Amino acid sequence: MLYTWLSTLAGGALVLYVSLKIFFPYFWEDLLYCLRRKRLKAIIKKRASNGILSITDLFMQRVEKAPHKPFIIYEGKVYTYQDVDKRSNRVAQVFLHHGALKKGDTVALMMGNEPDFIHVWFGLAKLGCVVSFLNFNVHSRSLLHCINKCAAKALVIAEDCLGSIEKDFIFHLKDNNVTIWLMSTSSPFQHVDTILDKLDKVPDDPVPSHLRSVTNQRNTAMYIFTSGSTGFPKAAIITHLRALSASLAFMQCGAVSRDIMYLTLPLYHISASLLGIGGCIELGATCVLKKKFSASQFWNDCRKYNVTVFLYIGELCRYLCNQPSKEGDRVHQVRLALGNGIRPVIWKEFLMRFGPIKIFEFYGSTEGNSFFLNYTNKIGAVGRAGMFSKFLHSFELLKYDVWKQELMKDEHGWCKKAPIGEPGLLVVQVTQETPFSGYAGNKEISEKKLLRNVFVKGDVYFDTGDLLVMDQNGFLYFSDRVGDTFRWKGENVATIEVSEIIGMMDFIQEVNVYGVSVKNYEGRIGMAAIVLKPDQPFDGERLYKHVVDFLPSYAQPRFVRIMDVMQITATFKHQKMHLVNEGFNPEIISEPLYFLHEPACSYIPLTREIYKKVVSGEIRL
Ligand SMILES: *[C@@H]1O[C@H](CO)[C@@H](O)[C@H](O)[C@H]1NC(C)=O
Ligand SMILES: *[C@@H]1O[C@H](CO)[C@@H](O)[C@H](O)[C@H]1NC(C)=O
Ligand SMILES: *[C@@H]1O[C@H](CO)[C@@H](O)[C@H](O)[C@H]1NC(C)=O
């Protein structure tokens, strides 16, 4: 009797197991992932009850636990957790002594990758200031816009970023009552304060801890600029909660305190600052910080410092694969990489070449309210809509007409879901658990990122601006960006901003900017279709000078196409899709094409020879 009973039970369990395997092959992985995510949320909550409410709090805890553990290694020099703590105290003391800042003030930070970026960041955080990271490639008009948007009271600028700044700009900031602090011992400008010379003159004691105390984790911790979807860069609001959650990403992938992280991406991006530096603090790990990514030094550095994990963007992996093969390519201790934008082909090549490295591809945006992580062994997927993901966030892929650049609606005006296997616009429901914090000083633009009344009256979704495809098994794949941005060299380019700047030229009547893909490059490179004013010739030299003065290099349109008329869509938007598809091939396009040629300091006619050289890679873009 007992025997029959037991065998029935065992049989039942076996049937259950087998049917799970067949019908829900990812059941366990989905469940584990969901539980892990839930656990991380619980960790943040529990810590909050112990007074850890911000990254700075977390950092202070690490300093207490392991003061002598190396935190940053930069150009061979080691900075322990305590070293960083002390130097950031000094930065805070300088501002405190100067009486320049109060708790809650916003301070813009324009620095490249170096330890002082982190010292200033934490120094300001210890004073309770909101730090706003600026992209140092951006200058003139855009930069002013950034500083105004986040209502910065002060700008801290590294000496090596000063070169790209015009004198007018300094005066302009002064007029706007923005104080400027230079990370240097002396200043070439009057009225520009210096920091480095003052650091030795103040104690390295902590500033009063009530300054940095956080009352609500949903308050703003920092601003990180993003091109979002339209117009000038926007300051995405990063709350303390968001910053702490982002810092957990590496731990989620299985990184531990023994790990040594190699960080080559720019710190002003959320990925390097929060996933990277925040992630190290979370783990209590060590970060080898690099001024700039170098494909030829990458593996040597990894060997030299015993690097075990790194952060990537798709381009980085591609550049590494493009390096000539070496015998020692697989000799290293790297075991894990986290990042986004790696293409399946490159991913395979990367593993073949550099050995078994676990690659965790994630999907998420600076301002977005969700985060997807590839947690199953599926090449190319950015994430998964597992059985349990509904407990984490509620997202949908909406049917989208790429030609008209708009959502497809049913007869009642509700959105439609994209069928399996077809690209749809990813939207994520805005809830208490997955809030959208918006952009600083711009209610209107924040509202534009939201879709209301999608399926029922009153529902709200965050519009990611990305098209994704879901397959039969619920895996999500990135397909394309829609609308007004494209990515090039890891940066978002906002087509409207570029159009506005090109439109300032007096010989141009109309501009339409878009991104075109080039073989063997990630993302899309900028191209501008322009209509000239009647009887005005195209002036390549002047356009070149203008573009170089006003736009960071990744946003400068590499190709120009002269059109007689600009086609528009039924809703009066510029037609982009057919232009994007036609690309820049002079064999296909009969209209005049130009090419931004640095040696000539001009836009020169795009000949077939140039086209061939670009496509073959002889001319590097
Ligand atoms: C700057 O500060 C001065 C003096 O406090 C004030 O008069 C002026 O209006 C301020 N300018 C701006 C643009 O806020
Ligand atoms: C890297 O690891 C090796 C072997 O474990 C060790 O001898 C060496 O000192 C380490 N190098 C660094 C920079 O930590
Ligand atoms: C997805 O995750 C698996 C397991 O962690 C990993 O082995 C694989 O490399 C990842 N693939 C991509 C494209 O991210």
XYZ file of C-alpha atoms and ligand atoms in Angstrom:
663
model
C 0.000 0.000 0.000
C 2.686 2.429 1.095
C 4.803 1.272 -1.780
C 2.087 2.017 -4.363
C 1.471 5.320 -2.757
C 5.128 6.263 -2.837
C 5.616 5.158 -6.396
C 2.573 7.167 -7.474
C 4.043 10.162 -5.771
C 7.435 9.631 -7.374
C 5.768 9.072 -10.728
C 3.788 12.268 -10.276
C 6.887 14.235 -9.446
C 8.647 12.830 -12.494
C 5.733 13.721 -14.758
C 5.657 17.197 -13.282
C 9.382 17.604 -13.753
C 9.327 16.346 -17.332
C 6.330 18.435 -18.320
C 7.899 21.501 -16.788
C 11.020 20.779 -18.819
C 9.001 20.376 -21.995
C 6.339 23.017 -21.652
C 8.106 25.537 -19.453
C 11.792 24.950 -20.137
C 12.811 28.121 -18.352
C 10.617 27.593 -15.293
C 13.444 27.311 -12.766
C 15.574 30.048 -14.265
C 12.572 32.366 -14.386
C 11.603 31.572 -10.839
C 15.133 31.996 -9.522
C 15.577 35.284 -11.325
C 12.307 36.604 -10.009
C 13.135 35.566 -6.472
C 16.588 37.093 -6.772
C 15.192 40.395 -7.941
C 12.689 40.339 -5.110
C 15.478 39.576 -2.675
C 17.489 42.556 -3.900
C 14.535 44.821 -3.295
C 14.309 43.372 0.182
C 18.022 44.050 0.714
C 17.562 47.730 -0.116
C 14.583 47.934 2.218
C 16.350 46.231 5.063
C 19.384 48.455 4.704
C 17.207 51.539 4.659
C 15.908 50.546 8.066
C 19.556 50.440 9.187
C 20.183 53.947 7.955
C 21.767 53.142 4.570
C 19.734 55.334 2.284
C 22.194 56.434 -0.360
C 25.320 55.354 -2.194
C 27.291 57.679 0.071
C 25.934 55.906 3.150
C 26.865 52.593 1.612
C 30.323 53.888 0.799
C 30.853 55.063 4.384
C 29.891 51.619 5.595
C 32.473 50.020 3.296
C 35.120 52.437 4.530
C 34.375 51.402 8.072
C 34.461 47.681 7.287
C 37.560 47.578 5.096
C 39.397 50.900 5.106
C 42.581 49.535 3.570
C 41.005 47.625 0.743
C 42.002 49.066 -2.646
C 39.028 50.852 -4.181
C 40.410 52.604 -7.256
C 43.563 51.794 -9.179
C 44.430 54.490 -11.673
C 47.600 54.626 -13.762
C 49.221 52.197 -11.357
C 48.392 54.190 -8.237
C 46.217 52.548 -5.597
C 43.525 54.483 -3.724
C 42.033 52.583 -0.800
C 38.477 53.063 0.408
C 39.891 55.204 3.188
C 41.994 57.300 0.804
C 38.926 58.113 -1.275
C 36.942 58.861 1.855
C 39.570 61.277 3.158
C 40.150 63.093 -0.081
C 36.435 63.487 -0.670
C 36.204 64.907 2.865
C 38.769 67.494 1.854
C 36.751 68.443 -1.225
C 33.669 68.819 0.977
C 35.662 70.904 3.481
C 36.856 73.293 0.780
C 33.284 74.038 -0.259
C 32.135 74.187 3.341
C 34.864 76.657 4.306
C 34.099 78.729 1.300
C 30.414 78.795 2.223
C 29.677 78.385 -1.433
C 27.108 75.626 -1.324
C 24.134 74.560 0.743
C 22.480 71.217 1.145
C 20.206 70.570 -1.820
C 22.146 72.736 -4.296
C 22.906 71.245 -7.666
C 26.501 71.180 -8.835
C 27.501 70.273 -12.368
C 30.604 68.174 -12.784
C 32.604 68.152 -15.966
C 35.516 65.786 -15.702
C 37.014 62.882 -17.548
C 37.735 59.532 -15.940
C 40.146 60.030 -13.052
C 40.005 59.423 -9.285
C 39.157 63.066 -8.625
C 35.883 62.568 -10.473
C 34.919 60.240 -7.648
C 36.418 62.461 -4.951
C 34.417 65.450 -6.122
C 31.258 63.379 -6.610
C 31.407 62.015 -3.062
C 32.637 65.281 -1.609
C 29.577 67.022 -2.971
C 27.289 64.174 -1.918
C 28.638 64.492 1.615
C 27.470 68.113 1.570
C 24.022 66.968 0.498
C 24.411 68.445 -2.983
C 22.829 66.956 -6.074
C 25.589 66.173 -8.549
C 24.956 66.538 -12.237
C 27.351 64.741 -14.561
C 28.115 66.538 -17.798
C 29.369 64.904 -20.955
C 32.659 66.677 -21.622
C 32.263 66.249 -25.371
C 29.346 68.635 -25.336
C 30.119 72.301 -25.626
C 28.774 75.781 -26.276
C 25.017 76.010 -26.674
C 24.232 72.489 -25.499
C 26.419 72.844 -22.463
C 24.766 76.073 -21.364
C 21.451 74.407 -21.857
C 22.531 71.484 -19.632
C 23.699 73.748 -16.846
C 20.537 75.824 -16.969
C 18.267 72.799 -17.115
C 19.506 71.328 -13.878
C 19.686 74.809 -12.295
C 23.276 74.258 -11.211
C 24.691 76.710 -8.664
C 28.234 75.754 -9.477
C 30.299 73.988 -12.076
C 33.355 71.923 -11.176
C 35.553 71.441 -14.177
C 38.722 69.440 -14.709
C 41.733 71.239 -16.058
C 41.873 69.076 -19.175
C 38.239 69.862 -20.004
C 38.920 73.572 -20.027
C 40.348 73.454 -23.514
C 36.970 72.866 -25.095
C 35.365 75.781 -23.257
C 35.113 79.229 -24.740
C 35.849 82.321 -22.714
C 32.393 83.674 -23.502
C 30.919 80.660 -21.897
C 32.707 81.373 -18.617
C 31.388 84.942 -18.619
C 27.942 83.759 -19.477
C 27.910 81.437 -16.488
C 29.096 84.255 -14.261
C 26.195 86.383 -15.444
C 23.888 83.540 -14.493
C 25.436 83.402 -11.034
C 26.958 79.986 -11.589
C 30.276 79.822 -9.753
C 33.047 77.981 -11.490
C 35.582 75.797 -9.730
C 38.589 74.520 -11.553
C 40.336 71.288 -10.493
C 43.691 72.948 -10.672
C 46.126 74.937 -8.557
C 45.833 78.108 -10.594
C 43.284 79.592 -12.893
C 43.740 81.336 -16.216
C 40.534 83.292 -15.601
C 39.665 85.868 -13.020
C 36.668 84.915 -10.894
C 37.283 81.230 -11.417
C 38.052 79.492 -8.139
C 40.499 76.670 -7.839
C 40.226 73.544 -5.735
C 43.497 71.625 -5.849
C 45.541 74.314 -4.103
C 43.024 74.426 -1.252
C 42.843 70.699 -0.564
C 46.021 70.608 1.523
C 44.894 73.560 3.593
C 41.753 71.915 4.971
C 41.503 68.924 7.320
C 40.435 65.529 6.013
C 37.820 65.198 8.751
C 34.278 64.385 7.776
C 31.840 67.247 7.371
C 28.765 67.075 9.667
C 26.829 63.940 8.766
C 23.435 65.621 8.885
C 24.388 67.339 5.636
C 24.375 64.144 3.636
C 21.431 62.550 5.393
C 18.601 61.502 3.130
C 15.033 61.841 4.327
C 13.353 60.127 1.432
C 14.926 57.619 -0.933
C 12.751 58.937 -3.707
C 14.506 62.309 -3.544
C 16.933 63.267 -6.259
C 20.457 61.974 -5.768
C 21.911 63.084 -9.051
C 21.210 64.114 -12.616
C 22.565 62.199 -15.539
C 22.150 63.637 -18.995
C 20.577 61.686 -21.770
C 19.407 62.470 -25.238
C 16.223 60.633 -24.385
C 14.189 60.958 -27.500
C 14.054 64.550 -28.651
C 15.883 67.835 -28.644
C 18.710 68.922 -26.403
C 20.154 66.682 -23.698
C 17.848 66.271 -20.737
C 18.783 65.829 -17.121
C 17.304 62.513 -16.053
C 16.464 62.492 -12.363
C 18.203 59.664 -10.535
C 16.753 59.022 -7.119
C 18.672 57.437 -4.262
C 16.590 54.324 -4.696
C 17.424 54.102 -8.374
C 21.126 54.660 -7.707
C 21.188 51.898 -5.110
C 19.271 49.501 -7.345
C 21.604 50.135 -10.270
C 24.568 49.409 -8.022
C 23.233 45.915 -7.441
C 23.532 44.864 -11.093
C 26.985 43.299 -10.847
C 26.058 41.412 -7.718
C 23.058 40.043 -9.555
C 25.400 38.625 -12.159
C 27.388 36.848 -9.481
C 30.270 39.274 -8.920
C 31.821 39.253 -5.428
C 34.136 41.412 -3.315
C 37.247 39.582 -4.570
C 36.489 40.716 -8.095
C 38.542 43.342 -9.851
C 36.584 45.481 -12.252
C 38.033 47.147 -15.317
C 36.274 50.393 -16.110
C 36.989 52.186 -19.364
C 33.590 53.706 -20.146
C 32.999 57.396 -19.402
C 31.950 58.029 -15.802
C 29.355 60.625 -16.780
C 27.163 57.787 -18.068
C 24.941 55.924 -15.678
C 26.518 52.642 -16.644
C 30.060 53.483 -15.527
C 29.113 55.604 -12.533
C 26.349 53.530 -10.982
C 26.737 50.012 -12.338
C 30.526 50.397 -12.264
C 31.635 52.571 -9.347
C 28.372 52.016 -7.450
C 28.672 48.312 -8.176
C 32.204 48.179 -6.749
C 31.059 49.882 -3.564
C 28.157 47.486 -3.315
C 30.512 44.531 -3.578
C 33.367 46.108 -1.686
C 35.467 45.315 -4.746
C 38.318 47.059 -6.558
C 38.026 49.119 -9.711
C 40.810 49.602 -12.223
C 39.848 52.913 -13.740
C 41.063 53.954 -17.163
C 41.075 57.449 -18.598
C 39.955 56.178 -21.951
C 39.273 52.835 -23.538
C 42.180 51.493 -25.536
C 41.701 48.301 -27.536
C 45.431 47.627 -27.701
C 45.960 48.000 -23.948
C 42.794 46.237 -22.825
C 44.047 42.700 -22.291
C 47.476 43.776 -21.084
C 45.772 45.823 -18.397
C 43.521 42.895 -17.537
C 46.560 40.667 -17.082
C 48.544 43.263 -15.211
C 45.817 43.937 -12.653
C 44.252 40.466 -12.532
C 40.974 41.878 -13.790
C 38.010 39.515 -13.429
C 34.994 41.554 -14.561
C 34.362 44.464 -16.910
C 31.632 46.698 -18.237
C 31.118 46.944 -21.981
C 29.154 48.578 -24.697
C 28.808 46.745 -28.012
C 31.484 48.853 -29.693
C 34.055 47.913 -27.083
C 33.718 44.194 -27.804
C 33.860 44.852 -31.512
C 37.046 46.918 -31.228
C 38.616 44.121 -29.200
C 37.680 41.571 -31.841
C 39.132 43.836 -34.548
C 42.568 43.775 -32.913
C 45.070 41.416 -34.544
C 44.948 37.953 -32.943
C 47.660 37.137 -30.446
C 48.778 33.880 -28.967
C 48.012 34.970 -25.438
C 44.487 36.176 -26.214
C 42.951 33.686 -23.810
C 45.480 34.222 -21.038
C 43.627 36.338 -18.501
C 41.342 35.919 -15.514
C 38.307 37.742 -16.834
C 35.222 35.683 -16.071
C 32.279 38.027 -16.387
C 31.174 41.017 -18.425
C 28.100 43.173 -18.073
C 26.909 45.674 -20.598
C 24.680 46.381 -23.505
C 24.635 46.503 -27.261
C 26.664 43.413 -28.123
C 25.567 41.852 -31.404
C 25.154 38.067 -31.536
C 27.903 37.661 -34.177
C 30.367 39.681 -32.150
C 29.402 37.852 -29.001
C 30.231 34.499 -30.596
C 33.468 35.779 -32.060
C 34.399 37.296 -28.719
C 33.970 34.022 -26.857
C 35.811 31.999 -29.514
C 38.696 34.369 -29.336
C 38.983 35.307 -25.672
C 37.640 32.216 -23.982
C 34.683 31.399 -21.767
C 33.566 34.730 -20.330
C 30.034 34.963 -19.020
C 28.360 37.800 -20.824
C 25.371 39.461 -19.237
C 23.598 41.679 -21.671
C 21.166 44.121 -20.111
C 18.602 46.498 -21.417
C 17.715 49.730 -19.697
C 17.901 53.455 -20.199
C 19.131 56.251 -17.973
C 15.688 57.617 -17.303
C 13.739 54.404 -17.807
C 11.782 52.677 -15.111
C 12.828 49.118 -15.744
C 15.811 46.961 -16.374
C 16.035 43.678 -18.243
C 18.860 41.260 -17.823
C 19.742 38.233 -19.893
C 19.816 35.552 -17.273
C 19.478 32.467 -19.437
C 21.836 31.068 -21.962
C 20.352 32.719 -25.023
C 22.589 34.439 -27.524
C 21.430 37.852 -28.602
C 18.581 38.204 -26.167
C 18.540 41.293 -23.965
C 16.157 39.803 -21.516
C 13.186 37.653 -20.986
C 9.543 37.981 -20.302
C 9.533 34.983 -18.009
C 6.523 33.464 -16.337
C 7.216 35.505 -13.259
C 8.314 38.796 -14.774
C 4.809 40.154 -14.286
C 5.687 40.286 -10.610
C 8.649 42.547 -11.366
C 7.293 44.964 -13.900
C 4.526 45.134 -16.412
C 5.623 45.889 -19.928
C 4.158 45.525 -23.388
C 5.352 45.642 -26.959
C 2.973 47.908 -28.876
C 2.279 47.647 -32.570
C 4.168 50.449 -34.282
C 4.166 51.776 -37.822
C 7.798 52.601 -38.584
C 6.974 54.387 -41.820
C 4.501 56.756 -40.287
C 6.478 56.826 -37.019
C 3.427 56.335 -34.894
C 1.601 53.764 -32.820
C -1.098 51.718 -34.501
C -4.453 51.980 -32.781
C -7.690 50.075 -33.027
C -11.048 51.612 -33.904
C -11.575 52.723 -30.290
C -8.230 54.460 -30.130
C -6.569 51.857 -27.896
C -3.092 50.591 -28.656
C -2.555 47.135 -30.079
C -0.020 44.579 -28.918
C 2.647 43.570 -31.406
C 2.403 39.921 -32.449
C 5.121 37.462 -31.455
C 8.101 37.804 -33.758
C 7.299 41.339 -34.864
C 8.996 44.466 -33.535
C 6.921 46.506 -31.153
C 7.510 49.649 -29.137
C 8.558 48.704 -25.621
C 6.516 50.480 -22.974
C 6.636 49.836 -19.240
C 3.762 50.575 -16.928
C 4.466 53.339 -14.433
C 3.637 52.191 -10.925
C 4.730 52.785 -7.372
C 7.255 49.951 -7.823
C 8.441 51.097 -11.244
C 8.205 54.880 -11.050
C 9.326 57.332 -13.707
C 11.191 60.234 -12.135
C 11.325 62.374 -15.242
C 13.709 65.143 -16.195
C 14.846 68.155 -14.223
C 13.153 71.440 -14.986
C 11.084 70.027 -17.738
C 7.635 68.797 -16.915
C 6.536 69.014 -20.499
C 9.294 66.807 -21.836
C 8.855 64.346 -18.983
C 5.201 64.112 -19.904
C 6.159 63.409 -23.511
C 7.885 60.205 -22.432
C 4.622 58.955 -21.006
C 1.808 57.295 -22.871
C -1.585 57.600 -21.282
C -4.777 55.665 -21.952
C -2.940 52.863 -23.712
C -5.276 49.923 -23.122
C -7.762 51.393 -20.669
C -8.637 54.864 -19.537
C -6.155 56.202 -17.017
C -3.274 53.774 -17.458
C 0.242 55.228 -17.815
C 3.236 53.718 -19.577
C 6.811 54.891 -20.020
C 7.768 55.047 -23.694
C 11.284 53.651 -24.099
C 11.513 54.685 -27.742
C 12.955 51.278 -28.558
C 11.566 48.566 -30.770
C 12.010 45.058 -29.410
C 10.937 41.676 -30.682
C 9.684 38.867 -28.492
C 10.051 35.275 -29.641
C 7.876 32.215 -28.933
C 9.688 31.526 -25.694
C 9.423 35.036 -24.347
C 12.987 36.143 -25.105
C 13.346 39.794 -25.959
C 15.634 41.085 -28.676
C 16.564 44.672 -29.383
C 15.493 45.701 -32.863
C 15.890 49.448 -33.370
C 15.296 52.878 -31.936
C 12.377 54.850 -33.201
C 11.872 58.495 -33.756
C 14.403 61.099 -33.071
C 17.547 59.518 -31.757
C 20.148 57.067 -32.892
C 23.255 55.708 -31.252
C 26.782 56.185 -32.462
C 29.969 55.275 -30.570
C 27.957 54.521 -27.475
C 26.347 57.957 -27.341
C 22.766 58.896 -28.111
C 22.453 61.484 -30.824
C 19.304 63.592 -30.825
C 18.444 64.397 -34.409
C 16.459 67.507 -33.530
C 19.375 69.089 -31.713
C 21.672 68.386 -34.655
C 19.070 69.721 -37.092
C 18.675 72.905 -35.100
C 22.380 73.534 -35.160
C 22.799 72.822 -38.851
C 19.719 74.917 -39.582
C 21.611 77.946 -38.229
C 23.626 78.083 -41.474
C 22.334 80.853 -43.690
C 22.435 78.867 -46.926
C 20.281 76.044 -45.617
C 16.511 76.079 -45.849
C 15.548 72.746 -44.350
C 17.396 69.945 -42.576
C 16.474 66.386 -41.782
C 18.983 64.447 -39.680
C 19.013 60.675 -39.285
C 21.401 57.805 -38.711
C 22.561 55.349 -41.350
C 24.202 52.025 -40.717
C 27.647 51.202 -42.009
C 28.952 47.671 -42.415
C 31.072 46.545 -39.458
C 30.041 49.367 -37.158
C 27.610 49.297 -34.259
C 24.801 51.812 -34.238
C 24.251 54.419 -36.912
C 26.324 57.341 -38.114
C 24.815 60.753 -38.638
C 23.630 61.934 -42.025
C 21.873 65.177 -42.883
C 19.531 65.652 -45.806
C 19.337 69.342 -46.582
C 17.428 71.609 -48.891
C 19.407 74.694 -49.910
C 17.928 78.164 -50.062
C 17.122 79.266 -53.641
C 20.243 80.254 -55.569
C 22.556 79.470 -52.664
C 25.474 77.112 -53.180
C 26.495 74.444 -50.679
C 29.483 75.640 -48.661
C 31.263 72.566 -47.312
C 34.006 74.473 -45.539
C 31.698 76.698 -43.577
C 29.396 73.847 -42.678
C 32.398 71.845 -41.485
C 33.615 74.654 -39.264
C 30.158 75.233 -37.855
C 29.536 71.571 -37.116
C 32.910 71.096 -35.442
C 32.381 74.201 -33.312
C 28.939 73.274 -32.144
C 28.644 69.525 -32.024
C 30.577 66.772 -30.277
C 32.310 64.548 -32.809
C 29.892 61.628 -32.443
C 26.966 63.903 -33.353
C 28.538 65.544 -36.405
C 26.786 64.302 -39.539
C 29.365 62.417 -41.548
C 27.307 62.523 -44.730
C 25.226 65.233 -46.334
C 22.632 64.699 -49.011
C 21.341 67.671 -50.980
C 17.650 67.378 -51.804
C 15.334 69.468 -53.957
C 12.395 69.008 -51.619
C 11.976 67.291 -48.282
C 9.280 64.662 -48.191
C 6.987 64.713 -45.220
C 4.669 62.155 -43.683
C 0.913 62.455 -43.494
C 1.365 63.928 -40.029
C 3.825 66.570 -41.297
C 6.925 64.940 -39.898
C 9.985 64.613 -42.053
C 10.122 61.290 -43.845
C 13.112 59.487 -42.475
C 12.674 55.801 -43.138
C 13.346 55.804 -46.868
C 16.327 58.115 -46.396
C 17.704 55.792 -43.730
C 17.228 52.816 -46.016
C 18.865 54.498 -48.993
C 21.942 55.240 -46.903
C 24.885 57.008 -48.516
C 25.718 54.959 -51.575
C 26.425 57.265 -54.546
C 25.560 54.379 -56.905
C 21.997 54.399 -55.627
C 21.469 58.061 -54.838
C 21.544 60.433 -57.755
C 21.426 63.581 -55.652
C 24.721 65.245 -54.633
C 26.341 63.629 -51.585
C 29.079 65.078 -49.393
C 31.426 63.544 -46.883
C 32.922 65.155 -43.791
C 36.626 64.896 -44.471
C 38.795 65.920 -41.535
C 42.081 66.317 -43.454
C 40.364 68.756 -45.822
C 38.512 70.513 -42.983
C 35.472 70.442 -45.209
C 32.576 68.456 -46.580
C 33.865 67.128 -49.891
C 31.895 65.382 -52.654
C 31.330 61.742 -51.769
C 32.837 59.910 -54.716
C 32.578 56.205 -55.432
C 36.192 55.802 -54.313
C 35.460 57.369 -50.957
C 32.349 55.244 -50.618
C 34.347 52.092 -51.298
C 37.015 53.077 -48.809
C 34.425 53.726 -46.129
C 32.687 50.419 -46.709
C 35.952 48.469 -46.823
C 37.110 50.137 -43.623
C 40.075 51.852 -45.272
C 38.634 55.171 -44.112
C 37.839 54.796 -40.421
C 34.743 56.488 -39.135
C 22.723 87.203 -9.884
O 22.865 87.682 -8.567
C 22.675 89.107 -8.464
C 23.014 89.556 -7.069
O 22.564 88.651 -6.119
C 21.240 89.427 -8.884
O 21.026 90.813 -8.815
C 21.000 88.934 -10.312
O 19.645 89.129 -10.678
C 21.341 87.472 -10.436
N 21.268 87.075 -11.838
C 20.574 86.023 -12.279
C 20.582 85.792 -13.733
O 19.970 85.284 -11.521
C 47.854 38.789 -9.823
O 47.778 37.451 -9.417
C 49.034 36.819 -9.312
C 48.820 35.339 -9.036
O 47.713 35.112 -8.240
C 49.844 37.508 -8.217
O 51.125 36.906 -8.088
C 50.001 38.979 -8.577
O 50.660 39.680 -7.542
C 48.638 39.624 -8.822
N 48.835 40.977 -9.333
C 48.229 42.043 -8.816
C 48.531 43.360 -9.432
O 47.465 41.956 -7.876
C 23.146 35.357 -21.550
O 23.389 34.806 -20.269
C 24.089 33.584 -20.285
C 24.077 33.009 -18.905
O 24.434 33.899 -17.944
C 25.473 33.830 -20.802
O 26.220 32.636 -20.822
C 25.356 34.387 -22.200
O 26.629 34.743 -22.623
C 24.459 35.597 -22.254
N 24.283 36.023 -23.620
C 24.205 37.297 -24.004
C 24.131 37.588 -25.455
O 24.162 38.199 -23.229
